[in-house]
Coordinates of C-alpha atoms in Angstrom, one line a residue:
X117 CA 23.1 -55.8 19.7
X118 CA 20.3 -59.5 19.4
X119 CA 18.2 -57.6 17.4
X120 CA 20.0 -56.5 15.0
X121 CA 22.1 -59.4 14.4
X122 CA 19.3 -61.7 14.3
X123 CA 17.6 -59.1 11.0
X124 CA 20.9 -59.1 9.7
X125 CA 20.8 -63.0 9.3
X126 CA 17.5 -63.7 8.8
X127 CA 18.1 -60.8 6.1
X128 CA 20.8 -62.9 4.4
X129 CA 19.2 -65.6 4.5
X130 CA 16.3 -63.7 2.6
X131 CA 19.0 -63.2 -0.3
X132 CA 20.1 -66.4 -0.5
X133 CA 16.7 -68.2 -1.2
X134 CA 15.8 -64.8 -3.4
X135 CA 19.4 -65.7 -5.2
X136 CA 18.7 -69.4 -4.8
X137 CA 15.4 -68.3 -7.1
X138 CA 16.1 -66.5 -9.4
X139 CA 18.6 -68.8 -10.2
X140 CA 17.0 -71.8 -10.6
X141 CA 14.0 -69.6 -13.0
X142 CA 17.1 -68.9 -15.2
X143 CA 18.5 -72.4 -14.9
X144 CA 15.0 -73.6 -15.2
X145 CA 14.5 -71.1 -19.1
X146 CA 17.5 -72.3 -21.0
X147 CA 16.8 -75.8 -20.1
X148 CA 13.7 -75.0 -21.9
X149 CA 14.7 -73.9 -25.0
X150 CA 13.8 -76.3 -27.8
X151 CA 16.6 -77.9 -29.9
X152 CA 16.7 -77.0 -33.2
X153 CA 15.7 -79.5 -36.3
X154 CA 17.7 -81.9 -37.7
X155 CA 19.3 -81.6 -41.1
X156 CA 19.9 -85.3 -42.7
X157 CA 23.1 -86.2 -43.3
X158 CA 25.3 -88.9 -46.2
X159 CA 27.6 -91.2 -46.8
X160 CA 29.1 -92.3 -50.9
X161 CA 31.3 -95.6 -50.9
X162 CA 34.5 -95.4 -53.3
X163 CA 32.2 -95.5 -56.0
X164 CA 30.7 -92.5 -55.2
X165 CA 27.0 -93.8 -54.9
X166 CA 24.5 -92.8 -51.6
X167 CA 25.1 -95.2 -49.0
X168 CA 21.1 -96.4 -48.7
X169 CA 20.5 -95.7 -45.0
X170 CA 23.3 -94.2 -43.4
X171 CA 20.9 -91.1 -43.5
X172 CA 17.9 -92.6 -41.3
X173 CA 20.5 -94.4 -38.9
X174 CA 21.9 -90.9 -38.5
X175 CA 18.8 -89.1 -38.0
X176 CA 17.4 -91.7 -35.2
X177 CA 21.2 -91.4 -33.4
X178 CA 21.5 -87.1 -33.8
X179 CA 18.1 -87.1 -31.9
X180 CA 18.6 -89.5 -28.9
X181 CA 21.5 -87.0 -28.6
X182 CA 20.5 -83.9 -29.2
X183 CA 17.9 -84.4 -25.9
X184 CA 20.5 -86.3 -24.1
X185 CA 22.8 -83.3 -25.0
X186 CA 21.6 -80.1 -24.9
X187 CA 20.9 -77.1 -21.7
X188 CA 20.4 -79.3 -18.9
X189 CA 20.5 -83.4 -20.3
X190 CA 17.4 -85.7 -19.8
X191 CA 15.6 -83.8 -16.8
X192 CA 12.3 -85.9 -17.3
X193 CA 14.2 -87.4 -14.6
X194 CA 15.4 -85.5 -12.3
X195 CA 14.0 -85.2 -9.3
X196 CA 15.9 -82.1 -8.3
X197 CA 14.7 -78.3 -8.8
X198 CA 14.6 -76.7 -11.4
X199 CA 14.0 -79.8 -13.1
X200 CA 11.3 -81.3 -11.4
X201 CA 9.4 -78.4 -11.5
X202 CA 9.4 -77.9 -15.1
X203 CA 6.6 -79.9 -17.1
X204 CA 7.0 -78.4 -21.0
X205 CA 11.0 -79.9 -21.4
X206 CA 10.0 -83.7 -20.5
X207 CA 6.5 -84.0 -22.6
X208 CA 8.8 -82.7 -25.7
X209 CA 11.0 -85.1 -24.2
X210 CA 8.7 -87.9 -23.9
X211 CA 7.0 -86.8 -27.6
X212 CA 10.0 -86.9 -29.3
X213 CA 11.1 -90.4 -27.7
X214 CA 8.1 -91.8 -29.3
X215 CA 8.9 -90.8 -32.0
X216 CA 12.1 -92.5 -31.6
X217 CA 11.4 -95.8 -30.2
X218 CA 9.0 -97.2 -32.9
X219 CA 11.6 -96.0 -35.2
X220 CA 13.7 -97.7 -33.6
X221 CA 11.2 -100.9 -34.2
X222 CA 11.1 -100.1 -37.5
X223 CA 14.8 -100.4 -38.9
X224 CA 14.7 -103.5 -36.7
X225 CA 11.5 -105.2 -37.9
X226 CA 10.9 -103.9 -41.3
X227 CA 13.7 -102.0 -43.0
X228 CA 17.2 -104.6 -41.5
X229 CA 14.4 -106.9 -43.0
X230 CA 14.1 -108.1 -46.5
X231 CA 11.1 -111.3 -45.5
X232 CA 9.4 -112.3 -42.8
X233 CA 11.2 -115.3 -42.4
X234 CA 15.1 -113.1 -42.2
X235 CA 16.9 -113.4 -39.5
X236 CA 16.9 -109.8 -37.0
X237 CA 19.6 -108.0 -37.0
X238 CA 21.5 -108.2 -33.5
X239 CA 22.7 -104.7 -32.7
X240 CA 19.2 -102.9 -33.7
X241 CA 17.1 -106.0 -31.9
X242 CA 19.1 -104.1 -28.2
X243 CA 19.0 -100.8 -29.6
X244 CA 14.8 -101.1 -29.6
X245 CA 15.1 -102.6 -25.9
X246 CA 17.3 -100.0 -24.0
X247 CA 15.4 -97.2 -25.5
X248 CA 12.0 -98.7 -24.7
X249 CA 13.9 -97.9 -20.9
X250 CA 11.1 -96.1 -19.0
X251 CA 12.0 -92.3 -18.6
X252 CA 11.5 -91.0 -15.8
X253 CA 13.5 -93.8 -14.2
X254 CA 16.2 -91.4 -12.3
X255 CA 18.3 -94.9 -10.2
X256 CA 18.4 -97.5 -12.2
X257 CA 18.5 -98.4 -14.9
X258 CA 19.3 -94.4 -16.5
X259 CA 17.8 -93.3 -18.9
X260 CA 20.9 -91.7 -20.0
X261 CA 22.4 -94.1 -20.1
X262 CA 20.3 -96.3 -21.6
X263 CA 19.8 -94.9 -24.6
X264 CA 23.5 -93.6 -25.1
X265 CA 23.9 -97.7 -25.3
X266 CA 21.2 -97.8 -27.7
X267 CA 23.2 -94.8 -29.8
X268 CA 25.8 -96.9 -29.6
X269 CA 24.0 -99.8 -30.7
X270 CA 22.3 -97.5 -34.3
X271 CA 26.3 -96.6 -34.7
X272 CA 27.4 -100.3 -34.8
X273 CA 24.8 -100.9 -36.8
X274 CA 25.3 -97.9 -39.4
X275 CA 29.0 -98.7 -39.6
X276 CA 28.4 -102.8 -41.2
X277 CA 25.5 -100.7 -43.3
X278 CA 27.7 -99.4 -44.6
X279 CA 30.7 -101.1 -45.3
X280 CA 30.8 -103.3 -48.7
X281 CA 32.1 -106.3 -48.1
X282 CA 29.7 -106.6 -45.3
X283 CA 26.2 -108.1 -47.2
X284 CA 25.2 -109.4 -44.1
X285 CA 23.8 -106.5 -42.3
X286 CA 21.1 -104.2 -44.9
X287 CA 18.8 -101.2 -45.1
X288 CA 16.3 -102.1 -47.5
X289 CA 14.4 -99.0 -49.4
X290 CA 11.3 -100.6 -49.8
X291 CA 7.9 -98.7 -50.6
X292 CA 6.2 -102.0 -48.3
X293 CA 9.4 -101.2 -45.9
X294 CA 8.6 -97.2 -45.9
X295 CA 4.3 -97.6 -45.7
X296 CA 4.5 -100.3 -42.5
X297 CA 6.5 -97.7 -40.4
X298 CA 4.5 -94.3 -41.7
X299 CA 1.2 -96.7 -40.4
X300 CA 2.3 -96.8 -37.3
X301 CA 3.3 -92.0 -37.3
X302 CA -0.5 -92.2 -38.6
X303 CA -1.5 -93.0 -35.6
X304 CA 0.9 -91.4 -33.2
X305 CA -0.4 -88.1 -35.7
X306 CA -3.8 -89.8 -35.2
X307 CA -3.8 -89.5 -31.3
X308 CA -2.1 -85.9 -30.9
X309 CA -4.6 -84.7 -33.6
X310 CA -7.3 -85.4 -30.9
X311 CA -5.8 -85.1 -27.6
X312 CA -5.1 -81.6 -29.0
X313 CA -8.8 -81.0 -30.5
X314 CA -9.9 -81.9 -27.6
X315 CA -8.6 -78.5 -24.9
X316 CA -11.8 -77.4 -26.4
X317 CA -15.0 -80.0 -24.9
X318 CA -16.5 -81.5 -28.2
X319 CA -19.3 -84.2 -28.2
X320 CA -18.6 -86.9 -30.4
X321 CA -19.8 -89.9 -32.3
X322 CA -18.5 -93.0 -31.2
X323 CA -17.0 -94.6 -34.6
X324 CA -14.6 -97.1 -33.1
X325 CA -17.0 -100.4 -35.0
X326 CA -18.1 -98.1 -38.6
X327 CA -17.3 -100.1 -41.5
X328 CA -18.0 -103.2 -40.6
X329 CA -21.4 -104.2 -39.6
X330 CA -19.7 -107.7 -38.1
X331 CA -17.2 -105.9 -35.2
X332 CA -18.0 -106.4 -31.4
X333 CA -15.8 -104.7 -28.5
X334 CA -14.9 -106.0 -24.8
X335 CA -16.6 -102.9 -23.3
X336 CA -20.8 -101.7 -24.6
X337 CA -20.3 -98.2 -25.3
X338 CA -21.9 -94.4 -25.6
X339 CA -23.2 -94.0 -29.2
X340 CA -21.7 -90.3 -27.9
X341 CA -19.0 -89.1 -25.9
X342 CA -17.7 -85.6 -24.7
X343 CA -14.1 -85.1 -25.0
X344 CA -12.0 -83.4 -23.5
X345 CA -8.3 -82.8 -22.6
X346 CA -7.6 -81.4 -18.3
X347 CA -6.8 -78.2 -18.0
X348 CA -3.9 -79.2 -16.5
X349 CA -2.0 -81.0 -19.1
X350 CA -2.5 -78.8 -22.1
X351 CA 0.6 -77.8 -22.2
X352 CA 1.8 -81.1 -21.6
X353 CA 0.4 -82.6 -24.6
X354 CA 1.0 -79.4 -26.5
X355 CA 4.5 -80.0 -25.4
X356 CA 4.7 -83.3 -26.5
X357 CA 3.2 -83.1 -29.7
X358 CA 6.0 -80.2 -30.7
X359 CA 8.5 -83.0 -29.4
X360 CA 7.3 -84.9 -31.2
X361 CA 7.0 -83.5 -34.6
X362 CA 10.7 -82.0 -34.3
X363 CA 11.3 -86.1 -34.2
X364 CA 9.7 -87.0 -37.3
X365 CA 10.9 -84.2 -38.8
X366 CA 14.1 -85.4 -38.0
X367 CA 12.9 -88.9 -39.3
X368 CA 11.3 -87.5 -42.2
X369 CA 13.7 -85.2 -43.9
X370 CA 16.0 -88.2 -43.8
X371 CA 14.0 -90.5 -45.1
X372 CA 13.6 -88.4 -48.3
X373 CA 17.0 -88.7 -49.0
X374 CA 17.3 -92.4 -48.3
X375 CA 14.6 -93.5 -50.2
X376 CA 14.8 -90.6 -53.3
X377 CA 14.0 -94.1 -55.9
X378 CA 11.9 -95.0 -54.7
X379 CA 9.5 -91.5 -54.3
X380 CA 10.7 -90.7 -57.5
X381 CA 9.3 -94.3 -58.4
X382 CA 6.1 -93.8 -57.2
X383 CA 5.7 -89.5 -58.4
X384 CA 5.3 -89.1 -54.3
X385 CA 8.0 -86.3 -53.5
X386 CA 6.2 -83.3 -53.8
X387 CA 3.7 -85.2 -51.1
X388 CA 6.4 -85.5 -49.1
X389 CA 8.5 -82.7 -49.3
X390 CA 4.1 -80.9 -48.1
X391 CA 5.0 -83.1 -44.7
X392 CA 7.9 -81.7 -44.0
X393 CA 6.6 -78.7 -44.5
X394 CA 3.7 -78.6 -41.6
X395 CA 6.2 -80.6 -39.3
X396 CA 8.0 -77.1 -40.6
X397 CA 5.4 -75.2 -39.1
X398 CA 4.8 -76.7 -35.7
X399 CA 8.4 -75.9 -34.3
X400 CA 7.4 -71.8 -35.4
X401 CA 8.8 -69.7 -32.0
X402 CA 5.3 -69.6 -29.0
X403 CA 5.7 -66.1 -28.5
X404 CA 3.7 -66.4 -25.5
X405 CA 4.8 -66.8 -22.1
X406 CA 1.2 -69.8 -21.6
X407 CA 0.5 -71.9 -23.6
X408 CA -3.3 -70.3 -24.8
X409 CA -6.6 -72.8 -24.6
X410 CA -9.4 -70.4 -26.0
X411 CA -12.5 -71.9 -26.7
X412 CA -13.1 -72.7 -30.5
X413 CA -13.9 -68.8 -31.8
X414 CA -13.5 -66.8 -28.1
X415 CA -11.4 -63.9 -27.6
X416 CA -8.2 -65.4 -26.6
X417 CA -5.8 -68.2 -28.5
X418 CA -5.8 -71.1 -28.5
X419 CA -2.1 -72.6 -29.5
X420 CA -3.9 -76.6 -29.5
X421 CA -6.5 -76.1 -31.5
X422 CA -3.4 -74.1 -33.9
X423 CA -0.9 -77.3 -33.3
X424 CA -3.0 -79.6 -34.3
X425 CA -3.8 -78.6 -37.6
X426 CA -0.1 -78.7 -38.9
X427 CA -0.3 -82.1 -37.6
X428 CA -3.6 -83.3 -39.6
X429 CA -2.1 -81.8 -42.3
X430 CA 0.5 -83.5 -42.0
X431 CA -1.5 -86.8 -40.9
X432 CA -3.6 -85.9 -44.0
X433 CA 0.1 -85.8 -46.0
X434 CA 0.7 -89.4 -45.0
X435 CA -2.7 -91.0 -45.5
X436 CA -1.7 -90.0 -48.9
X437 CA 1.8 -90.9 -48.8
X438 CA 1.3 -94.3 -48.2
X439 CA -1.9 -94.3 -50.8
X440 CA 0.7 -93.5 -53.3
X441 CA 3.2 -96.0 -51.9
X442 CA 0.7 -98.8 -52.6
X443 CA 0.2 -98.5 -56.1
X444 CA 2.1 -100.2 -58.3

């Protein structure tokens, strides 16, 4: 009897463990589903004019809310299964968060200010601080709470610019303001492109001081260096780039609305549309069960190089756009 009872208990424990593992697998697959890109929203005044800045601020709000409200919520700081075993979605969240932080900073320092001596908007100042909270903190402060507070401050700023009787809060859709944000985007995409390309080991020339014969740097470096992203980090970099492109796609669609007059004057609408097309391509469905890391012309595909191609093309479009905006 004791032997049979022990076997029955062992079977029950085995079935329970199997059910727990299966449930975690199902949850991890469900929670790994990436959100769809967001369409811009507009609002008009009583006279029928579009409220400048409404699309951009709403896109920022919706992007943050989508990350917080998606299946599983914010999982980058979750210390429990299955989140603790997942790395693709946390990488996606971090990539999107970096773009959110860049736009929040530009809202505070550029889009809401007319000149360098103008006063910062208090709500945008608070929002930027909230979004800069460590995304992996799981106790105090909790990023979910802080990011929701940041959204509230953006909503208050949006309410102020939507009020025609409140001249103190403004969103300035100017070419120079847009250029300042695009310069940050260039650096973000350039870094992602380099890290994605490094999925295949390559030897690169050191161009850190190129173009300036009098330039110096802190520590001497070799003329060439071997660049290679760790095999363990390949999928993380891929999904970070995917999340960054997702958030940037949301923002570029909104920029196309709020800066329509500026873009039309510079004849730059086509440039923005092409950037959006390249970013949309980064969100194509990945049918492979894992991110492949084949050599450049090898038998297996290299998903990182494909992503790097789309991001490089988007970055080239942004560089061209900044040149157009800088012209008189």
